Coordinates of C-alpha atoms in Angstrom, one line a residue:
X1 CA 12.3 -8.5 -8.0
X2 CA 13.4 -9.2 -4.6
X3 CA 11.0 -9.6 -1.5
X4 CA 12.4 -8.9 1.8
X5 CA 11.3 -10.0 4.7
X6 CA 12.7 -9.6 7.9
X7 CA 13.8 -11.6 10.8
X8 CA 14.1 -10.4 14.2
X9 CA 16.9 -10.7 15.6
X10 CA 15.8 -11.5 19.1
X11 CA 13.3 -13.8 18.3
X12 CA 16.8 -16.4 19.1
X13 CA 15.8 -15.0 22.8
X14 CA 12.3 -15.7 23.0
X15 CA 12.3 -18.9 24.9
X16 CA 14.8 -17.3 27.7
X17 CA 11.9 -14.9 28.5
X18 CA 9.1 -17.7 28.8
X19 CA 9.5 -18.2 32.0
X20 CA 8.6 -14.4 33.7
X21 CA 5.5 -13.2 35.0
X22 CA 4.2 -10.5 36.8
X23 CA 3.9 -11.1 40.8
X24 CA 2.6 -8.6 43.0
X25 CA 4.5 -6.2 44.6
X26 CA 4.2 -8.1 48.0
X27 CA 7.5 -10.1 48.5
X28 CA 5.5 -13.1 49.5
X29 CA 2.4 -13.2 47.4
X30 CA -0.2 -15.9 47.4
X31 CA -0.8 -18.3 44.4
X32 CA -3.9 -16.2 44.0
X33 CA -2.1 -12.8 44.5
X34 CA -0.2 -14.0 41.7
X35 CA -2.6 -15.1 39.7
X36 CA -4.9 -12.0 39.5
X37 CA -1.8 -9.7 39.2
X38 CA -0.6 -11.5 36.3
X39 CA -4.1 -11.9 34.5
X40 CA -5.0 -8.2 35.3
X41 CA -1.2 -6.6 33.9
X42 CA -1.5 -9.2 30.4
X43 CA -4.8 -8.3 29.6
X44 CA -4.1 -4.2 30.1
X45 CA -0.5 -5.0 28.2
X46 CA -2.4 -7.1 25.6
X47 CA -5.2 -3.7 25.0
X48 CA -2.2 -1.5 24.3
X49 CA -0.5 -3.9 21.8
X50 CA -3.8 -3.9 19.9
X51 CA -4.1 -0.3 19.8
X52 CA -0.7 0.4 19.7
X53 CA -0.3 -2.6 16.7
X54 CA -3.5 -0.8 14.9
X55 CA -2.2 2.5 14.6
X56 CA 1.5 1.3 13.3
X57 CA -0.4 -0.8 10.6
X58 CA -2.5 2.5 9.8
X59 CA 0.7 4.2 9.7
X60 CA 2.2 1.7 7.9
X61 CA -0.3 1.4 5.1
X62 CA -0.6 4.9 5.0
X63 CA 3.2 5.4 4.0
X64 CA 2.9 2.6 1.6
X65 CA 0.1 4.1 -0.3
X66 CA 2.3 7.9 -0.2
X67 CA 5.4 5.6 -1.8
X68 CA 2.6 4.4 -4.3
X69 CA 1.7 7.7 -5.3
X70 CA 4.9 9.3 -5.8
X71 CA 6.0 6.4 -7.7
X72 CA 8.9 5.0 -5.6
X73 CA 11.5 3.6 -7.1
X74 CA 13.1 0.3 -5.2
X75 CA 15.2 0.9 -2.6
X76 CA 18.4 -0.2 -2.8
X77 CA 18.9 -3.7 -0.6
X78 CA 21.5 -2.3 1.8
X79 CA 19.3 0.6 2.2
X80 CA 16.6 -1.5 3.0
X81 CA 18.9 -4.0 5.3
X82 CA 20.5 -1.1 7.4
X83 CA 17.5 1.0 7.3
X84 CA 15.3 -1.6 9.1
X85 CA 17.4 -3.3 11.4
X86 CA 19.0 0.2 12.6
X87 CA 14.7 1.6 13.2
X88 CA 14.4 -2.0 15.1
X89 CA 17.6 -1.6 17.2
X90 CA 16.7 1.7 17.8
X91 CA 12.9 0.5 18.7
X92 CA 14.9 -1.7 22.0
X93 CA 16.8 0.4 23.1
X94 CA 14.2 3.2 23.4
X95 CA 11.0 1.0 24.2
X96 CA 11.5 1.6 28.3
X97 CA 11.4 5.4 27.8
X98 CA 9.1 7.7 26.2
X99 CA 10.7 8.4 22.4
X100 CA 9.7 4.2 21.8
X101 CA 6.4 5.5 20.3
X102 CA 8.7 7.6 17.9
X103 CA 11.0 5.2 17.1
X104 CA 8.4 2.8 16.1
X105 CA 6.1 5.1 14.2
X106 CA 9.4 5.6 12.2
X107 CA 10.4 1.5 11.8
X108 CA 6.9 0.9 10.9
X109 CA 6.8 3.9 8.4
X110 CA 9.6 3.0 6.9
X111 CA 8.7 -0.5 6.8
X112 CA 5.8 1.0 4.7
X113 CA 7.2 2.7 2.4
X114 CA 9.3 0.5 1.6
X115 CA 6.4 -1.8 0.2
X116 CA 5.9 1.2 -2.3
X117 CA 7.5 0.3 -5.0
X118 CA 6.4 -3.3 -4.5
X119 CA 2.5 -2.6 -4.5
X120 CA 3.5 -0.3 -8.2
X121 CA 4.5 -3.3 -9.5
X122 CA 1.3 -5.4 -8.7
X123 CA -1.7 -2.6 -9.2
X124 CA -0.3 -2.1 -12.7
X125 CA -0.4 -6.0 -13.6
X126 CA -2.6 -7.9 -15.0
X127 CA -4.6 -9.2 -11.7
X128 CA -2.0 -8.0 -9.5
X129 CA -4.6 -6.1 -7.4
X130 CA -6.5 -8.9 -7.0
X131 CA -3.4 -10.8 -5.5
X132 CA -2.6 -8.0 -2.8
X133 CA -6.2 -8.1 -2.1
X134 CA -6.2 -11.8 -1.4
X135 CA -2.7 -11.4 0.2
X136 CA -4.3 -9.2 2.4
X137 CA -7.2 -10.8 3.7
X138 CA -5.4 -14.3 4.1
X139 CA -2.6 -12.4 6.3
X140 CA -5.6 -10.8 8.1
X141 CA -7.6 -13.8 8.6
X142 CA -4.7 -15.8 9.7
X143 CA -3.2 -13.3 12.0
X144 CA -6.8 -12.8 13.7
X145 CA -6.9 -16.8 14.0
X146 CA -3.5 -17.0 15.5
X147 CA -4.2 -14.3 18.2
X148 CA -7.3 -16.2 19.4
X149 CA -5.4 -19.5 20.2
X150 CA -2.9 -17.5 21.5
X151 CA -5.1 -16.4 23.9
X152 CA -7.8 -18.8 25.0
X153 CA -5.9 -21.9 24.3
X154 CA -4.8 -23.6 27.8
X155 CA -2.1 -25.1 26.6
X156 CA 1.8 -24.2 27.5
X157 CA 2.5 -22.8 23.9
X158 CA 6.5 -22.3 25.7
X159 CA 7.7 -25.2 23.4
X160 CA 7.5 -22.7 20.2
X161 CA 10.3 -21.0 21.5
X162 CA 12.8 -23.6 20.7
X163 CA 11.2 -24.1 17.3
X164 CA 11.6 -20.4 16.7
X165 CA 15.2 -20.5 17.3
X166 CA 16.1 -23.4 15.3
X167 CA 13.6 -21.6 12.6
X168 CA 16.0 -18.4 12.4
X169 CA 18.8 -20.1 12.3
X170 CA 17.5 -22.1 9.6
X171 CA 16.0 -19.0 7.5
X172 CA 19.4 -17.0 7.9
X173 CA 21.0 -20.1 6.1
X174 CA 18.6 -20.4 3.2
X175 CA 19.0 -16.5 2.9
X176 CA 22.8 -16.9 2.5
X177 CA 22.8 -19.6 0.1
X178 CA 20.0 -18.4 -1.7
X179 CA 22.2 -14.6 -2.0
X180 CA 24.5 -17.2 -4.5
X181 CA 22.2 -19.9 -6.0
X182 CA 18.8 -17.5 -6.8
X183 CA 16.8 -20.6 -7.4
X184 CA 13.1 -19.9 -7.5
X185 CA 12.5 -22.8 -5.5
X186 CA 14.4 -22.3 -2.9
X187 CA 12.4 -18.9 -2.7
X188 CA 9.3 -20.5 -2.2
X189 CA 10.4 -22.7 0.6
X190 CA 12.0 -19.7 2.5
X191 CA 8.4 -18.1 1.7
X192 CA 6.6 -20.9 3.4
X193 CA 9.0 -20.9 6.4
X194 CA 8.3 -17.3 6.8
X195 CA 4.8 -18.2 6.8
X196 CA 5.2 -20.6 9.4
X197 CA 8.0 -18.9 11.9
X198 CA 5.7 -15.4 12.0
X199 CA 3.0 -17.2 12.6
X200 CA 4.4 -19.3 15.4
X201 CA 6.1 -15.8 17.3
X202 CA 2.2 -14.3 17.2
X203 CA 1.1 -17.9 19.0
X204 CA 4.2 -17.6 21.8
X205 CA 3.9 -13.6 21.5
X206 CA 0.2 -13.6 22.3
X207 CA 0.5 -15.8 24.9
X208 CA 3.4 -14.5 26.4
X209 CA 1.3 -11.1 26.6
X210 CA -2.0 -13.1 28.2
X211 CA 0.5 -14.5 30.9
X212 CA 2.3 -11.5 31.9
X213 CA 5.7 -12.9 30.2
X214 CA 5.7 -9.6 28.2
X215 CA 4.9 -6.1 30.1
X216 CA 6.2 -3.9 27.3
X217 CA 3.9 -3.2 25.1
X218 CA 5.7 -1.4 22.7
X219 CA 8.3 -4.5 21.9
X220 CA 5.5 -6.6 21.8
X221 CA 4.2 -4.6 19.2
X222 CA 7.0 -4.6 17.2
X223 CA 7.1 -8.8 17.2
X224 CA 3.4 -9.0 15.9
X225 CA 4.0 -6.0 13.6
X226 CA 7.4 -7.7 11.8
X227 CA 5.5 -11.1 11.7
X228 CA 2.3 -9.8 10.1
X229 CA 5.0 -7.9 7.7
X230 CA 6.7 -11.1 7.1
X231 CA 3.3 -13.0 6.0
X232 CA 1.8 -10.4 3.8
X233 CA 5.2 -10.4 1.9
X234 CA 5.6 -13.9 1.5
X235 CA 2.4 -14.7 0.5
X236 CA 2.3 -12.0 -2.3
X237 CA 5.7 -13.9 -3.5
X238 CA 4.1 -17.0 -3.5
X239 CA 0.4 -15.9 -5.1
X240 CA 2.5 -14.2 -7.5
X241 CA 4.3 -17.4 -8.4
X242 CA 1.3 -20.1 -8.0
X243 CA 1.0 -20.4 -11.9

């Protein structure tokens, strides 16, 4: 069985955007000006993620369980490849304009379905319910943990950026060399690194949103969305493989 998980492509670009914030429209604002303008637009930005993130993971799940039911067969890799990077390129270059909400209702419902198939597998083996339960709750638990540091801690969390760079680069490697060697071990390790690259874009994400570094709700969406993605996957892999 193969796991996917995903890695954005644009996550190689996060650091470039660090730096912007939201000023007010005044040409020469104040400190202050700036201050309140930023905290006011990354806290309404940050409100419409949440929902925005809550009804794509509804969505999401809801598509899962339909792939469930009709018992899905596994989709084809290069389905799944094209498929979800052609949704996520089509998610940018429609997120400024009003059919973004339609092309991400269609990423994340595909994103769903796909995990179909996957979830057969594990509700019809022995304990494998149990294991997407537990995958579940430690993706939930650590993805609510995350977004709170993210957004009350005080410290510049801009430094992830480069460590997300270096991450994907990293990740694309393994993924190459693991297409030839299919060591089991070497899946593991890419699992963990999953673990720990999503969880560092929610940190710089989350932040980036409290600051005003990200004003479109709908991309960060689709950041938080692919990294809780990534997570639930890789632990599943890796509670499915602990004995």
């Amino acid at each position: 069985m193969t796991m996917g998980c995903l890695i954005r492509k644009d996550t190689m670009e996060f650091h470039l955007k660090a730096g912007d914030i939201i000023v007010d429209r005044n040409p020469f604002p104040t400190v202050d000006q700036t201050q309140v303008v930023t905290a006011s637009e990354g806290r309404r930005v940050l409100r419409n993620t949440y929902s925005l993130l809550a009804i794509t993971l509804l969505f999401s799940a809801a598509m899962a369980w339909l792939s469930f039911a009709l018992g899905t067969r596994y989709i084809s890799p290069i389905i799944f490849i094209v498929g979800a990077y052609g949704l996520m390129f089509l998610v940018h270059a429609t997120a400024r304009t009003g059919f973004g909400l339609v092309a991400i209702l269609a990423f994340t419902g595909f994103m769903g379905y796909s995990l179909g198939p996957v979830l057969n597998m594990f509700m019809y083996a022995r304990g494998g319910s149990s294991i997407v339960l537990l995958a579940l709750s430690m993706t939930g638990v650590s993805f609510l943990g995350l977004s709170l540091v993210g957004i009350f801690t005080r410290r510049d969390l801009g430094f992830l950026g480069n460590f997300i760079t270096v991450g994907v680069f990293v990740l694309l490697a393994g993924m190459i060399i693991n297409l030839f060697v299919h060591a089991s071990a070497l899946s593991m390790v890419m699992c963990c690194g999953f673990i720990l690259l999503s969880s560092a874009v929610i940190l710089f994400r989350t932040q980036q949103i409290v600051r005003g570094g990200e004003t479109n709700y709908i991309l960060a969406t689709i950041d938080l969305y692919v990294s809780i993605y990534n997570i639930f996957v890789s632990l599943l892999q890796i509670l499915n493989n602990r004995d």
